[in-house]
Amino acid sequence: MKSKTLKVEYLARVEGEGGLYIKVKDGRVAEVKLKIFEPPRFFEALLRGRNFAETPDITARICGICPVAYQMCAVHAMESAFGVRVGGQLRALRRLIYLGEWIESHALHVYLLHAPDFLGYEDAVRMAGDHPDVAERGLQLKKIGNEVVAAVGGREIHPINVRVGGFYRLPEKRELTPLVGRLEWAREAAVETVRWVAALPFPAFERDYTFVALRHPEEYPVNEGRVVSNKGLDIPGEEYDAHFEEEHVEHSNALHSVMKEGGEYCVGPLARYNLNFGLLSPPAQEAARTAGLDPVCRNPFKSIIVRSVEMVHACDEAIGIINDYEPPEEPFVEVRPRPATGYACTEAPRGILYHRYGVDGNGTVTDAKIVPPTAQNQKAIESDLREFVSRFLDLPEDKLQWQCEQAVRNYDPCISCATHLIKPRIVRE
Amino acid sequence: MDRRRKPKLAVWKFSSCSGCQLALLNLEDELLQVAGAVDIAYFPEASRAVAKGPYDLSLVEGSITTPHDVERIKDVRRESKYLVAVGACATAGGIQALRNFKDVNEFVSTVYASPEYIETLAKSTPIADHVLVDFELRGCPINKRQLLEVLSAFLHGRRPNTPPHSVCVECKQVGNTCVMVAQGIPCLGPVTHAGCGALCPAYNRGCYGCFGPMETPNPEALSEQWGRLGVGEEEIVRAYRGFNANAEAFRKEGEAREKQDAQS
Ligand code: SF4
Ligand code: SF4
């Protein structure tokens, strides 16, 4: 053999528009391109001149699958600019809505987007034909995640209740308590999910990744923490720009992020898990152990197990937050704009999301920078593919191609997120 | 439609956040039933299987922002018996249409050092600017109940029932106290298309117009009312320049206020 080209014109079961191009020459992988052709929407540009209070709603529209991540980053960044800290029950509610998004997004990926690959189905609907109970469990888990987001945020996609300083209206205790029973079912279903996905067939494939995630002394990271890696990085979120930078590669409409000191790195569930195993709730740790998943996991295909473990954690923690919830006096903390730069790094379902804003004394945004998880994972995805193809070159072509797609889906890439920051060429009609 | 076979459904993405397609997958209780009633022939976000057209119903998300997409939407139209535009991006151009109000070159070059890599159009435009659209479903995002109504209407060959009145009417229906009258909060509800169930006012917040203009709105009167609440012209302009900035009624009112602001 040993010259061939694998091409996927339009990658399915990922959010957004991308393709894949792999060229093998004389038995060697000569070229690997994750092609991103999603057009840019210029978010950083259109944020300039907007009021700080609009940033959570505007940036939410970067991604319909993880709007809460954008809203949380925006509010934390603005609060950091204005020197305000939001604590107590308001902080807990923010964690709750974010965990709801994790549950929704993970259930979507595990059941609807990723599991069909392992079982050889084109999609979840076809999978549901043979495994109706499994599909039903996945959909219900996803639904409960959405219910949590809507209970705090007003609706699932682009919630309307999040504002800088807190919320527009506080949920009453009685609006949240009915979720506890649902979440208890969901926690069980998530444990069941861990068991189910752990039994799927996994290619023997590992790489020595540089994992980057947030770390918080007391909690599994969601909204706060230092940016750390398994190779010695340990910085506060404000120093993100000093350690990471973006490069432009021609085949992608999204910038590739690299670490200034170390090049390629990987963010997301696998990174969070490897760096924070000890902070997962006891039932989540237990589920991982029972499934035979070690606290260190370097097989990206097993990210499906890790997402399921994180669902157990998210359900468990959400139950605790609701049980402890007492509405605070005020729905939000007043903020007073001042000229400053604000930063925030939070854990979106797909990994760390970074926002930086310059704001003037009227609260007008003068400058914005947003780095989404998928931009950070592009290099790791391409390296995975290069290595995977070289090792499994002898697989039949259609199987190899499918597994390459699956390898991309390991990262649950979100291409709309990734391409808002590309360098465009203007063509006039 | 041919009664002997299931109607073929296709879901297309243009420039968007994918939130409106996700609304379909968020029909957790109905999804498998929907998949039983239609043949999901093309929906890359959910399936790797691709069935060739023609399609009985195409749902189109997103706005047109590249020369390539100008052509692609024509292909979609040719392949589709019915074409429904879903969401603010597809029906008005979306938040990315804010570029339409700037000199794009300036807009881009203030942010990007070398703006030569990819192709993009100077304006973000709705689907109906390019091809015939059989129905428009509003919202950023669309409401999944309304989406279900649209699907079932087209499958049964009737017009979808999505009331064109304002969010105000919905406030009355759900029993919200008017936030503008009672709390003096500026609200776009009087000019905004119904469909969300008057969500924001139920959260002590003014509507920010994510469903776009209602049928025959009177934004001028609303702007005057906002003025009496002490809202400046600049802020009024910003309010109309949101997720439906390029929808005609909002675009015109924004431009009118901008002129006034410049004169004052
Ligand atoms: S209309 Fe709003 S929710 Fe729908 S795709 Fe566009 S930005 Fe996303
Ligand atoms: S009240 Fe207005 S802004 Fe809020 S969800 Fe409804 S249409 Fe959208």
XYZ file of C-alpha atoms and ligand atoms in Angstrom:
709
model
C 0.000 0.000 0.000
C 0.637 2.528 1.263
C -0.435 5.654 -0.336
C -3.921 6.847 0.215
C -6.025 9.840 1.045
C -8.813 9.873 3.571
C -11.304 12.621 3.129
C -14.379 13.556 5.092
C -16.012 16.477 3.381
C -18.432 17.305 6.148
C -17.879 15.902 9.601
C -21.103 14.659 11.105
C -22.153 14.560 14.735
C -20.050 17.529 15.669
C -21.317 21.026 16.237
C -20.502 23.226 13.257
C -18.911 22.912 9.855
C -15.628 21.079 9.469
C -13.968 18.359 7.449
C -11.016 16.041 7.580
C -8.123 15.471 5.224
C -5.447 12.866 5.781
C -2.787 11.946 3.279
C -0.685 8.830 3.544
C 2.378 8.513 1.346
C 4.595 5.426 1.160
C 3.176 4.099 4.396
C 3.769 7.360 6.242
C 1.204 9.925 7.291
C 2.193 12.943 5.272
C -0.559 15.362 6.073
C -3.366 15.737 8.591
C -5.794 18.590 8.465
C -8.821 19.241 10.567
C -10.447 21.658 8.165
C -12.737 24.213 9.654
C -14.786 26.121 7.134
C -17.498 27.503 9.369
C -17.694 31.209 8.527
C -16.662 33.698 11.218
C -19.222 35.808 13.027
C -16.854 38.501 14.351
C -17.872 38.387 17.971
C -14.787 40.150 19.271
C -15.400 42.947 16.799
C -19.107 43.340 17.413
C -18.634 43.438 21.173
C -16.697 46.668 20.893
C -18.907 49.579 21.781
C -21.514 47.433 23.509
C -22.395 47.903 27.153
C -20.784 45.529 29.662
C -24.259 44.381 30.751
C -24.942 42.991 27.276
C -21.903 40.704 27.150
C -23.496 37.614 28.737
C -26.394 37.614 26.252
C -24.293 38.451 23.216
C -21.507 35.938 23.835
C -24.076 33.219 24.617
C -24.886 33.316 20.889
C -21.428 32.051 20.035
C -22.664 28.582 20.912
C -26.146 27.168 21.327
C -24.780 24.069 23.053
C -22.811 25.780 25.796
C -24.377 29.251 26.206
C -24.106 29.063 29.984
C -20.325 28.719 29.704
C -20.181 31.982 27.750
C -22.538 33.731 30.126
C -20.557 32.586 33.152
C -17.253 33.693 31.651
C -18.672 37.076 30.699
C -20.140 37.831 34.117
C -17.037 36.707 35.983
C -14.789 38.726 33.689
C -16.882 41.870 34.188
C -16.961 41.347 37.941
C -13.193 40.967 37.954
C -12.930 44.243 36.014
C -15.165 46.065 38.487
C -13.656 44.507 41.613
C -16.794 42.685 42.719
C -17.020 39.195 44.167
C -20.232 37.233 44.078
C -20.466 34.680 46.868
C -22.862 32.616 48.934
C -26.079 31.373 47.374
C -25.629 33.416 44.211
C -22.337 31.645 43.610
C -24.034 28.302 44.303
C -26.806 29.074 41.806
C -24.219 29.838 39.169
C -22.592 26.515 39.829
C -25.972 24.851 39.580
C -26.864 26.292 36.178
C -23.408 25.409 34.870
C -23.671 21.832 36.143
C -27.052 21.607 34.418
C -25.328 22.527 31.172
C -22.655 19.891 31.767
C -25.330 17.243 32.222
C -27.192 18.323 29.089
C -24.108 18.675 26.935
C -22.473 15.455 28.146
C -25.672 13.426 27.730
C -26.039 14.805 24.214
C -22.502 13.845 23.336
C -22.324 10.480 25.084
C -25.643 9.150 23.801
C -26.473 11.021 20.621
C -23.100 11.886 19.138
C -20.415 9.494 20.380
C -21.864 6.135 21.459
C -23.207 5.333 17.963
C -19.565 5.223 16.741
C -18.599 2.524 19.204
C -21.575 0.382 18.257
C -21.362 0.966 14.531
C -24.517 3.038 14.054
C -24.769 6.058 11.801
C -26.728 7.893 14.459
C -28.620 7.630 17.728
C -31.981 7.132 16.057
C -30.688 3.975 14.398
C -29.086 2.956 17.679
C -32.440 3.488 19.399
C -33.996 0.976 17.013
C -31.926 -1.808 18.592
C -31.426 -0.311 22.059
C -34.570 1.646 22.878
C -33.991 1.641 26.639
C -30.512 3.017 26.279
C -31.658 5.837 24.009
C -34.512 6.661 26.336
C -32.128 6.854 29.301
C -29.846 9.205 27.394
C -32.675 11.482 26.337
C -34.066 11.660 29.848
C -30.646 12.503 31.281
C -30.282 15.222 28.704
C -33.730 16.516 29.526
C -32.962 16.766 33.238
C -29.832 18.773 32.489
C -31.992 21.122 30.458
C -34.534 21.341 33.265
C -31.836 22.472 35.687
C -30.645 25.155 33.254
C -34.200 26.348 32.645
C -35.115 26.350 36.344
C -32.318 28.817 37.065
C -31.978 30.539 33.713
C -35.535 30.712 32.351
C -34.855 28.593 29.252
C -32.379 25.952 28.108
C -30.781 27.647 25.121
C -29.590 31.200 25.722
C -30.985 31.581 29.241
C -32.384 35.040 29.977
C -31.870 35.232 33.742
C -28.085 35.661 34.009
C -26.657 39.139 34.610
C -23.422 40.685 35.765
C -23.594 40.551 39.574
C -26.029 37.621 39.756
C -29.514 37.050 38.355
C -32.544 39.118 37.343
C -34.838 37.049 39.521
C -34.041 34.430 42.142
C -35.711 31.065 41.854
C -37.895 30.226 44.823
C -36.915 27.174 46.803
C -40.112 25.470 45.677
C -39.140 25.976 42.037
C -35.973 23.964 42.569
C -36.942 21.211 45.011
C -38.954 19.164 42.485
C -35.670 18.718 40.621
C -34.122 16.765 43.485
C -36.095 13.605 42.826
C -35.385 13.903 39.113
C -31.675 14.396 39.769
C -31.599 11.373 42.060
C -32.936 9.322 39.190
C -30.407 11.008 36.909
C -27.507 10.200 39.236
C -28.480 6.537 39.097
C -28.891 6.739 35.344
C -25.460 8.347 35.085
C -23.913 5.551 37.158
C -25.631 3.130 34.819
C -24.206 5.107 31.894
C -20.677 4.754 33.262
C -21.167 0.995 33.462
C -22.592 0.849 29.958
C -19.929 2.924 28.208
C -17.070 1.260 30.098
C -18.013 -1.988 28.363
C -17.741 -0.500 24.868
C -14.806 -1.601 22.695
C -11.871 0.848 22.924
C -8.926 0.998 20.562
C -5.641 0.558 22.418
C -4.450 4.116 21.997
C -2.741 6.457 24.421
C -0.667 9.568 24.148
C 1.368 11.562 26.609
C -0.841 14.655 26.686
C -0.258 17.974 28.322
C -3.563 18.305 30.123
C -4.699 21.793 31.070
C -7.664 22.453 33.347
C -8.753 24.606 36.239
C -8.026 23.518 39.770
C -9.775 24.745 42.870
C -8.702 23.736 46.396
C -12.127 22.486 47.478
C -14.241 21.758 44.439
C -14.210 19.991 41.152
C -13.527 22.994 38.909
C -16.438 24.814 37.285
C -16.409 28.589 37.581
C -13.184 29.235 39.448
C -9.676 27.998 39.961
C -6.084 28.308 38.834
C -5.051 27.140 35.404
C -2.847 24.097 35.923
C -1.310 21.317 33.874
C 0.157 17.886 34.535
C 3.501 19.306 33.394
C 3.963 21.986 36.014
C 1.884 24.953 34.849
C 0.101 26.675 37.736
C -1.121 30.229 37.080
C -4.080 32.446 37.922
C -6.559 32.977 35.070
C -5.396 36.596 34.582
C -2.039 35.316 33.359
C -3.545 33.195 30.605
C -2.327 35.501 27.833
C 1.225 35.348 29.136
C 1.318 31.566 28.682
C -0.905 30.795 25.739
C -1.065 32.206 22.230
C -2.920 31.648 18.981
C -1.473 30.751 15.609
C -3.145 30.808 12.280
C -2.897 27.781 10.022
C -4.147 28.064 6.526
C -6.492 25.089 6.407
C -8.539 26.223 9.366
C -10.868 29.129 9.843
C -10.112 28.923 13.552
C -6.913 29.947 15.259
C -4.916 27.143 16.878
C -3.933 27.740 20.484
C -0.536 26.692 21.779
C 1.280 27.012 25.053
C 4.210 29.344 24.743
C 6.362 26.996 26.817
C 5.120 23.708 25.509
C 3.165 23.788 22.252
C 0.195 21.477 21.944
C -2.099 20.764 24.867
C -5.471 19.268 25.628
C -8.461 20.639 27.546
C -11.830 19.124 28.406
C -13.244 16.282 30.498
C -10.118 14.143 30.192
C -7.909 17.011 31.380
C -10.260 17.959 34.222
C -10.500 14.374 35.360
C -6.779 13.695 35.298
C -6.005 16.861 37.211
C -8.869 16.731 39.713
C -9.854 13.125 40.321
C -9.690 13.549 44.093
C -12.289 16.317 44.001
C -14.974 14.291 42.258
C -17.865 13.448 44.561
C -17.683 10.017 46.222
C -20.345 8.409 43.980
C -18.495 9.668 40.895
C -15.160 8.282 42.106
C -16.879 5.072 43.010
C -18.468 4.796 39.555
C -15.081 5.339 37.912
C -13.392 2.698 40.064
C -16.127 0.150 39.546
C -15.829 0.692 35.824
C -12.099 0.085 36.014
C -11.189 3.624 35.029
C -7.936 4.685 36.694
C -7.511 8.182 38.105
C -5.106 8.728 35.228
C -6.539 8.095 31.761
C -4.682 8.888 28.548
C -6.895 7.133 26.058
C -8.943 9.856 24.340
C -11.559 7.311 23.213
C -12.295 6.765 26.899
C -13.369 10.378 27.263
C -16.867 8.945 26.863
C -16.428 7.209 30.233
C -15.034 10.354 31.789
C -18.000 12.423 30.565
C -20.300 9.879 32.126
C -18.387 10.049 35.407
C -18.692 13.828 35.310
C -22.437 13.456 34.850
C -22.594 11.436 38.074
C -20.652 14.183 39.780
C -22.789 16.981 38.340
C -26.059 15.308 39.382
C -24.708 14.621 42.855
C -23.493 18.151 43.385
C -26.642 19.702 41.940
C -28.714 17.772 44.474
C -26.564 19.140 47.301
C -26.825 22.715 46.027
C -30.619 22.539 45.790
C -30.960 20.953 49.222
C -28.860 23.728 50.769
C -30.500 26.526 48.786
C -32.090 29.439 50.583
C -32.834 32.478 48.406
C -30.507 35.311 49.409
C -31.758 38.843 50.116
C -30.895 40.294 46.725
C -30.837 38.652 43.311
C -27.650 40.439 42.317
C -24.727 42.464 43.627
C -24.575 46.031 42.291
C -21.604 46.729 40.096
C -20.109 50.084 39.259
C -18.204 50.306 35.978
C -14.650 51.604 36.066
C -11.956 51.620 33.412
C -10.302 48.245 33.757
C -9.507 44.920 32.154
C -11.455 41.879 33.289
C -10.550 38.220 32.887
C -12.234 34.920 33.474
C -11.459 31.301 32.838
C -14.185 28.731 33.454
C -14.743 25.066 32.640
C -17.143 24.742 29.722
C -18.314 21.164 29.075
C -15.541 20.908 26.435
C -12.797 22.509 28.524
C -11.461 25.860 29.590
C -13.012 28.943 28.078
C -11.189 32.244 28.456
C -12.669 35.748 28.176
C -10.855 39.060 28.485
C -12.520 42.464 28.183
C -11.302 46.023 28.280
C -14.007 48.361 29.623
C -14.082 52.146 29.978
C -15.556 54.255 32.781
C -19.037 54.190 31.205
C -19.010 50.427 31.102
C -18.490 50.323 27.326
C -16.459 47.417 25.990
C -13.322 48.690 24.281
C -11.721 45.365 23.508
C -12.624 41.680 23.767
C -10.784 38.393 23.475
C -12.379 34.973 23.671
C -10.591 31.629 23.503
C -12.939 28.630 23.304
C -11.998 25.049 24.177
C -12.115 23.696 20.647
C -9.535 26.233 19.430
C -7.246 24.883 22.114
C -7.794 21.245 21.192
C -7.248 21.468 17.434
C -3.573 20.617 17.583
C -4.176 17.685 19.902
C -6.897 16.415 17.569
C -4.561 16.545 14.583
C -1.772 14.821 16.512
C -4.162 12.094 17.634
C -5.153 11.520 14.024
C -1.565 11.424 12.798
C -0.616 8.871 15.403
C -3.806 6.876 15.059
C -3.555 6.548 11.299
C 0.105 5.543 11.426
C -0.676 2.831 13.910
C -3.812 1.494 12.271
C -2.864 1.904 8.642
C -3.865 -1.654 7.859
C -7.501 -1.258 8.803
C -9.901 -1.399 5.862
C -10.324 2.066 4.456
C -13.948 2.668 5.459
C -13.253 1.455 8.975
C -10.164 3.627 9.265
C -12.084 6.630 8.074
C -14.902 6.017 10.517
C -12.444 5.620 13.377
C -10.756 8.860 12.403
C -14.090 10.608 12.609
C -14.617 8.969 15.967
C -11.196 10.220 17.074
C -12.271 13.765 16.253
C -15.535 13.253 18.111
C -13.538 12.184 21.180
C -13.126 15.905 21.755
C -16.789 16.793 21.238
C -15.551 19.637 19.064
C -17.644 22.736 18.838
C -16.754 24.428 15.606
C -19.041 27.443 15.874
C -17.181 28.290 19.064
C -13.823 27.812 17.444
C -14.335 30.044 14.456
C -15.554 33.240 15.870
C -11.954 34.430 15.981
C -10.629 33.841 12.580
C -8.973 36.155 10.165
C -11.414 36.871 7.399
C -11.117 38.144 3.863
C -13.861 40.476 2.788
C -15.516 39.819 -0.525
C -18.016 42.325 -1.732
C -20.975 41.202 -3.763
C -46.906 14.237 -0.261
C -46.669 10.607 -1.274
C -48.574 8.695 1.412
C -46.692 5.468 0.957
C -43.352 6.728 2.141
C -42.242 8.800 5.090
C -41.601 12.457 4.254
C -37.938 13.334 4.088
C -36.646 15.959 6.486
C -33.369 17.849 6.034
C -31.689 20.228 8.483
C -29.187 22.735 7.100
C -26.746 24.993 8.863
C -25.473 28.346 7.641
C -23.837 31.027 9.807
C -25.248 30.373 13.274
C -24.622 29.060 16.756
C -26.490 25.757 16.169
C -28.915 26.633 18.954
C -31.945 26.391 16.703
C -31.026 22.905 15.440
C -30.404 21.936 19.027
C -34.001 22.895 19.772
C -34.972 19.885 17.652
C -32.755 17.548 19.690
C -34.092 19.182 22.838
C -37.501 17.677 22.099
C -36.381 14.779 24.274
C -39.850 13.361 24.804
C -40.852 13.579 21.164
C -37.599 13.043 19.276
C -37.946 9.323 18.651
C -41.571 9.813 17.675
C -40.574 12.520 15.219
C -37.906 10.190 13.866
C -40.638 7.611 13.428
C -42.910 9.952 11.518
C -40.304 11.410 9.172
C -37.210 10.129 7.493
C -34.368 12.260 8.842
C -32.568 12.284 5.542
C -29.969 14.972 6.140
C -28.981 16.272 9.561
C -25.197 16.214 9.861
C -25.160 17.458 13.419
C -26.977 14.281 14.434
C -26.140 11.673 11.821
C -23.389 10.558 9.481
C -25.928 9.026 7.125
C -26.719 11.219 4.150
C -29.707 10.545 1.913
C -29.875 12.386 -1.380
C -32.605 14.919 -2.104
C -35.171 15.955 -2.991
C -36.459 16.574 0.516
C -40.036 17.207 1.516
C -39.155 19.682 4.225
C -35.929 21.580 4.823
C -35.278 23.427 8.045
C -32.660 26.086 7.468
C -30.716 27.598 10.336
C -28.262 30.469 10.006
C -27.647 33.493 7.828
C -25.829 33.943 4.537
C -22.334 35.368 5.006
C -20.091 33.827 2.336
C -20.128 33.721 -1.483
C -20.189 29.929 -1.246
C -23.294 29.985 0.938
C -25.078 32.241 -1.547
C -24.805 29.316 -3.964
C -25.419 26.590 -1.404
C -28.769 28.015 -0.312
C -29.930 27.944 -3.930
C -29.075 24.254 -4.081
C -30.989 23.674 -0.872
C -34.010 25.461 -2.339
C -33.870 23.365 -5.490
C -33.789 20.174 -3.443
C -36.636 21.140 -1.106
C -40.369 21.014 -1.546
C -40.878 23.251 1.473
C -38.192 25.425 3.022
C -38.638 26.805 6.516
C -36.158 29.356 7.905
C -35.668 28.848 11.639
C -34.361 31.415 14.079
C -33.171 35.011 14.085
C -30.071 34.208 12.017
C -32.112 32.682 9.193
C -35.012 35.129 9.372
C -33.127 38.390 10.021
C -29.375 37.824 9.740
C -28.738 37.237 13.440
C -26.317 38.983 15.756
C -23.633 38.646 13.077
C -25.637 41.205 11.051
C -24.240 43.926 13.314
C -21.478 44.121 10.713
C -24.094 45.513 8.308
C -24.063 48.781 10.231
C -20.341 49.361 10.012
C -17.802 49.808 7.345
C -16.784 46.186 7.337
C -13.201 46.828 6.392
C -12.767 49.100 9.331
C -14.770 46.773 11.521
C -12.511 43.893 10.667
C -9.170 45.609 10.472
C -9.543 47.055 13.968
C -9.533 43.495 15.223
C -7.574 41.425 12.730
C -4.029 42.123 11.723
C -4.083 40.370 8.353
C -7.607 40.095 7.012
C -6.798 38.082 3.897
C -7.318 34.444 4.757
C -10.924 33.567 4.192
C -13.918 34.727 2.306
C -16.729 36.567 3.919
C -19.422 38.902 2.673
C -19.752 42.474 3.878
C -23.301 41.791 5.073
C -25.060 39.003 6.909
C -28.464 38.451 5.339
C -31.527 36.307 5.988
C -32.435 33.310 3.834
C -35.426 35.094 2.295
C -33.065 37.649 0.712
C -31.733 34.837 -1.461
C -34.451 32.275 -2.083
C -38.157 31.788 -1.642
C -38.958 30.814 1.939
C -42.201 28.996 2.683
C -42.341 29.868 6.341
C -40.288 31.741 8.932
C -40.078 30.653 12.542
C -38.760 33.354 14.847
C -36.621 33.426 17.915
C -33.050 33.376 19.105
C -33.403 30.537 19.753
C -36.690 29.251 18.347
C -39.154 27.799 20.829
C -39.138 24.000 20.562
C -42.921 23.765 21.034
C -43.351 26.065 18.057
C -40.895 23.956 16.102
C -42.998 20.897 16.805
C -46.057 22.814 15.607
C -44.248 23.735 12.390
C -43.191 20.139 11.769
C -46.628 18.779 12.374
C -48.295 21.503 10.280
C -46.092 20.843 7.269
C -46.503 17.110 7.600
C -50.254 17.552 7.590
C -50.277 20.132 4.856
C -51.586 23.063 6.890
C -50.217 26.480 7.914
C -48.412 26.525 11.261
C -50.209 28.331 14.024
C -47.667 30.774 15.453
C -49.440 33.968 16.527
C -47.889 37.143 15.061
C -48.940 39.426 17.930
C -46.613 40.990 20.495
C -44.920 39.708 23.636
C -47.279 42.106 25.496
C -50.207 39.883 24.588
C -48.330 36.894 25.969
C -47.632 38.797 29.201
C -51.387 39.242 29.635
C -51.946 35.571 28.811
C -49.516 34.319 31.434
C -50.491 36.979 33.978
C -47.223 38.955 34.164
C -47.409 42.437 35.632
C -46.080 44.880 33.047
C -42.455 45.578 33.959
C -42.480 48.866 32.089
C -45.563 50.283 33.820
C -44.977 48.816 37.258
C -41.198 49.021 37.543
C -40.158 51.464 34.848
C -37.981 48.848 33.155
C -37.493 49.540 29.420
C -39.009 46.635 27.493
C -39.200 45.774 23.787
C -42.249 43.578 24.428
C -44.735 45.923 22.699
C -42.939 45.573 19.340
C -41.573 42.032 19.665
C -43.058 38.938 18.049
C -44.695 36.464 20.420
C -43.437 32.921 20.841
C -41.383 32.768 24.034
C -44.339 32.990 26.417
C -43.187 36.410 27.703
C -40.168 34.991 29.435
C -38.072 38.027 30.346
C -40.846 40.030 32.043
C -41.541 36.963 34.193
C -37.939 37.365 35.385
C -38.224 41.105 36.172
C -36.427 41.931 33.011
C -37.398 43.885 29.927
C -37.748 41.987 26.662
C -34.658 42.442 24.489
C -36.384 41.489 21.279
C -34.914 38.081 20.566
C -37.992 37.034 18.552
C -37.688 40.056 16.270
C -40.431 42.471 15.270
C -44.112 41.504 15.490
C -46.455 42.054 12.578
C -46.970 45.821 12.042
C -45.128 47.105 15.121
C -44.955 50.734 16.186
C -41.366 51.110 17.357
C -41.480 54.883 17.115
C -44.099 55.125 19.843
C -42.152 52.685 21.960
C -38.938 54.678 21.611
C -40.800 57.746 22.836
C -42.028 55.827 25.832
C -38.468 54.686 26.522
C -37.375 58.294 26.261
C -39.868 59.224 28.972
C -38.330 56.527 31.164
C -35.032 58.362 30.795
C -33.385 56.062 28.261
C -30.946 57.928 25.986
C -31.003 57.712 22.186
C -27.761 55.775 22.111
C -29.170 53.091 24.355
C -32.334 52.910 22.282
C -30.251 52.377 19.154
C -28.354 49.593 20.898
C -31.595 47.936 21.970
C -32.755 47.627 18.360
C -29.305 46.510 17.266
C -29.422 43.122 18.878
C -30.145 39.641 17.612
C -32.602 40.960 15.022
C -30.811 44.192 14.134
C -31.311 43.654 10.411
C -35.065 42.939 10.610
C -36.671 45.802 8.750
C -38.700 47.444 11.524
C -35.819 47.269 14.005
C -33.261 48.377 11.461
C -35.289 51.432 10.474
C -36.028 52.522 14.007
C -32.374 52.092 14.971
C -31.330 54.222 12.018
C -33.923 56.904 12.765
C -32.784 57.171 16.369
C -29.178 57.242 15.325
C -29.903 60.251 13.128
C -31.680 62.011 15.947
C -28.839 61.271 18.288
C -26.405 62.783 15.789
C -28.550 65.926 15.478
C -29.016 66.506 19.175
S -31.099 32.412 15.915
Fe -29.951 32.565 17.805
S -30.131 30.519 18.675
Fe -30.714 30.318 16.518
S -28.809 29.783 15.477
Fe -28.969 32.018 15.396
S -27.787 32.726 17.210
Fe -28.245 30.566 17.485
S -39.204 38.330 26.399
Fe -38.253 39.085 24.517
S -36.039 38.819 24.789
Fe -37.084 37.633 26.373
S -37.207 35.595 25.510
Fe -39.115 36.641 24.960
S -38.759 37.592 22.971
Fe -36.773 36.976 23.797
